[in-house]
Amino acid sequence: MKEIIDGFLKFQRDAFPERAELFKSLATQQSPKTLFISCSDSRMVPELVTQREPGDLFVIRNAGNIVPSYGPEPGGISASVEYAVTALKVTDIVICGHSDCGAMTAIAKCHCLDHMPAVKHWLQYADSAKVVNESREYKDIHDKTISMVHENVVAQLANIQTHPSVRLALEEGRLTIHGWVYDIESGLISAFDRASRQFVSLAANPNVRAVPAHN
């Protein structure tokens, strides 16, 4: 905890004064353009990976970067999505998985999660990805786990489109959805291409979209 407090004091002493005008402008309002949904994993930091400043991203983080289909599920995911799209009017949503994801590894390796019932319940929202992933053959468990990470992003892209606010924004042509997978070791991102239904290099294909705005 000492390191965290020391970090805050350093922020207060060095970083905050450098951005004083930015924080002043953010004191009473926010206008992020992107809703970024990622895993809670400590190695995946959306603002660092995208090099964004405070106020640029509206962030949802949870185990497995999961977006349950629209409904009364507790936890605030539906409310956060609705607020971002309806009130903040974000123009883009990014669902970003990552390599070595503990949640997806547990699913791919069929780990028993009886000792973590809340986690076990939560990961049921990746069942459609699990079914697809289990239907294939793999060279080894490593490849199976990597595939699970990617299939989960595809599944959550489908789930988020069940949210009324998202469907409306897509129909009105004011929202685009992106599906990414971040590789921790290399720093590379692969993005889901709606046209080919494959993940491609984001660096080589910066205009790729998972779900484009409807025209």
Short mmCIF file of C-alpha atoms in Angstrom, two decimals, residues 12-144:
data_model
loop_
_atom_site.label_atom_id
_atom_site.label_comp_id
_atom_site.label_asym_id
_atom_site.label_seq_id
_atom_site.Cartn_x
_atom_site.Cartn_y
_atom_site.Cartn_z
CA GLN A 12 -0.15 15.26 -6.84
CA ARG A 13 3.34 16.78 -6.90
CA ASP A 14 4.39 16.21 -10.52
CA ALA A 15 1.68 14.95 -12.88
CA PHE A 16 -1.30 16.98 -11.68
CA PRO A 17 0.35 20.40 -12.07
CA GLU A 18 1.37 19.51 -15.64
CA ARG A 19 -2.26 18.80 -16.49
CA ALA A 20 -3.91 21.43 -14.32
CA GLU A 21 -5.85 22.95 -17.20
CA LEU A 22 -7.06 19.55 -18.36
CA PHE A 23 -8.36 18.64 -14.91
CA LYS A 24 -9.99 22.05 -14.59
CA SER A 25 -11.88 21.43 -17.83
CA LEU A 26 -12.93 17.98 -16.57
CA ALA A 27 -14.02 19.15 -13.14
CA THR A 28 -17.70 19.53 -14.07
CA GLN A 29 -18.14 17.57 -17.29
CA GLN A 30 -16.90 14.69 -19.42
CA SER A 31 -17.26 13.96 -23.11
CA PRO A 32 -15.42 10.73 -23.93
CA LYS A 33 -15.83 9.50 -27.49
CA THR A 34 -15.12 5.83 -26.78
CA LEU A 35 -16.52 3.19 -24.44
CA PHE A 36 -13.67 0.75 -23.77
CA ILE A 37 -14.60 -2.64 -22.31
CA SER A 38 -11.65 -4.69 -21.11
CA CYS A 39 -10.60 -7.29 -18.58
CA SER A 40 -9.82 -6.39 -14.97
CA ASP A 41 -6.42 -8.05 -15.39
CA SER A 42 -3.72 -5.83 -13.89
CA ARG A 43 -1.59 -6.13 -17.04
CA MET A 44 -4.23 -4.62 -19.30
CA VAL A 45 -4.46 -0.85 -18.80
CA PRO A 46 -6.70 0.75 -21.48
CA GLU A 47 -5.39 4.29 -21.06
CA LEU A 48 -1.78 3.10 -21.28
CA VAL A 49 -2.30 0.83 -24.28
CA THR A 50 -4.22 3.52 -26.21
CA GLN A 51 -2.16 6.44 -24.86
CA ARG A 52 -5.27 8.37 -23.86
CA GLU A 53 -5.60 11.13 -21.29
CA PRO A 54 -8.18 11.40 -18.49
CA GLY A 55 -11.58 12.14 -19.99
CA ASP A 56 -10.90 10.33 -23.27
CA LEU A 57 -12.24 6.86 -22.41
CA PHE A 58 -15.33 5.66 -20.57
CA VAL A 59 -14.09 2.34 -19.20
CA ILE A 60 -15.80 -0.87 -18.09
CA ARG A 61 -13.50 -3.55 -16.66
CA ASN A 62 -14.50 -6.99 -15.44
CA ALA A 63 -13.28 -10.59 -15.41
CA GLY A 64 -13.05 -11.71 -19.03
CA ASN A 65 -14.18 -8.43 -20.67
CA ILE A 66 -17.71 -9.81 -20.68
CA VAL A 67 -20.88 -7.98 -21.70
CA PRO A 68 -23.98 -9.97 -20.69
CA SER A 69 -26.92 -9.79 -23.07
CA TYR A 70 -29.32 -7.03 -22.07
CA GLY A 71 -31.31 -7.79 -18.94
CA PRO A 72 -31.53 -7.31 -15.18
CA GLU A 73 -28.12 -8.85 -14.42
CA PRO A 74 -26.68 -7.03 -11.38
CA GLY A 75 -23.26 -5.46 -11.60
CA GLY A 76 -23.98 -2.33 -13.57
CA ILE A 77 -22.74 -3.44 -17.01
CA SER A 78 -26.06 -2.72 -18.75
CA ALA A 79 -26.39 0.62 -16.94
CA SER A 80 -22.85 1.64 -17.85
CA VAL A 81 -23.32 0.73 -21.51
CA GLU A 82 -26.62 2.58 -21.64
CA TYR A 83 -25.18 5.68 -19.99
CA ALA A 84 -22.17 5.75 -22.32
CA VAL A 85 -24.25 5.38 -25.46
CA THR A 86 -27.35 7.40 -24.53
CA ALA A 87 -26.09 10.13 -22.21
CA LEU A 88 -22.46 10.53 -23.26
CA LYS A 89 -23.19 9.61 -26.89
CA VAL A 90 -19.91 7.80 -27.48
CA THR A 91 -19.24 7.17 -31.16
CA ASP A 92 -17.19 3.99 -30.70
CA ILE A 93 -17.20 0.91 -28.47
CA VAL A 94 -14.13 -1.29 -28.12
CA ILE A 95 -14.37 -4.78 -26.59
CA CYS A 96 -10.78 -5.79 -25.86
CA GLY A 97 -9.57 -9.20 -24.76
CA HIS A 98 -5.95 -10.04 -24.00
CA SER A 99 -3.44 -12.86 -24.03
CA ASP A 100 -3.03 -15.13 -21.01
CA CYS A 101 -6.49 -14.18 -19.73
CA GLY A 102 -7.18 -16.08 -16.51
CA ALA A 103 -10.92 -16.25 -17.13
CA MET A 104 -10.56 -17.64 -20.65
CA THR A 105 -7.81 -20.02 -19.55
CA ALA A 106 -10.14 -21.45 -16.90
CA ILE A 107 -12.80 -22.06 -19.55
CA ALA A 108 -10.42 -23.53 -22.12
CA LYS A 109 -8.85 -25.88 -19.58
CA CYS A 110 -12.21 -26.74 -17.97
CA HIS A 111 -10.97 -25.78 -14.52
CA CYS A 112 -13.30 -26.57 -11.66
CA LEU A 113 -14.59 -23.29 -10.24
CA ASP A 114 -16.87 -24.67 -7.52
CA HIS A 115 -14.76 -22.86 -4.93
CA MET A 116 -15.49 -19.54 -6.72
CA PRO A 117 -19.25 -19.71 -7.41
CA ALA A 118 -19.56 -16.05 -8.38
CA VAL A 119 -16.79 -16.43 -10.97
CA LYS A 120 -18.35 -19.66 -12.23
CA HIS A 121 -21.70 -17.92 -12.72
CA TRP A 122 -20.14 -14.90 -14.40
CA LEU A 123 -18.22 -16.96 -16.94
CA GLN A 124 -21.46 -18.53 -18.16
CA TYR A 125 -21.81 -15.38 -20.26
CA ALA A 126 -18.98 -16.76 -22.37
CA ASP A 127 -20.79 -20.07 -23.00
CA SER A 128 -21.47 -19.34 -26.68
CA ALA A 129 -17.75 -18.76 -27.21
CA LYS A 130 -16.95 -21.95 -25.29
CA VAL A 131 -19.28 -24.05 -27.47
CA VAL A 132 -17.68 -22.76 -30.67
CA ASN A 133 -14.18 -23.18 -29.29
CA GLU A 134 -14.83 -26.72 -28.11
CA SER A 135 -16.02 -27.74 -31.59
CA ARG A 136 -12.51 -27.39 -33.03
CA GLU A 137 -9.29 -29.33 -32.74
CA TYR A 138 -6.05 -27.75 -31.54
CA LYS A 139 -2.37 -28.55 -31.57
CA ASP A 140 -2.13 -27.99 -27.83
CA ILE A 141 -3.85 -26.31 -24.89
CA HIS A 142 -1.97 -23.08 -25.55
CA ASP A 143 -3.57 -22.72 -28.98
CA LYS A 144 -6.96 -23.67 -27.54
#
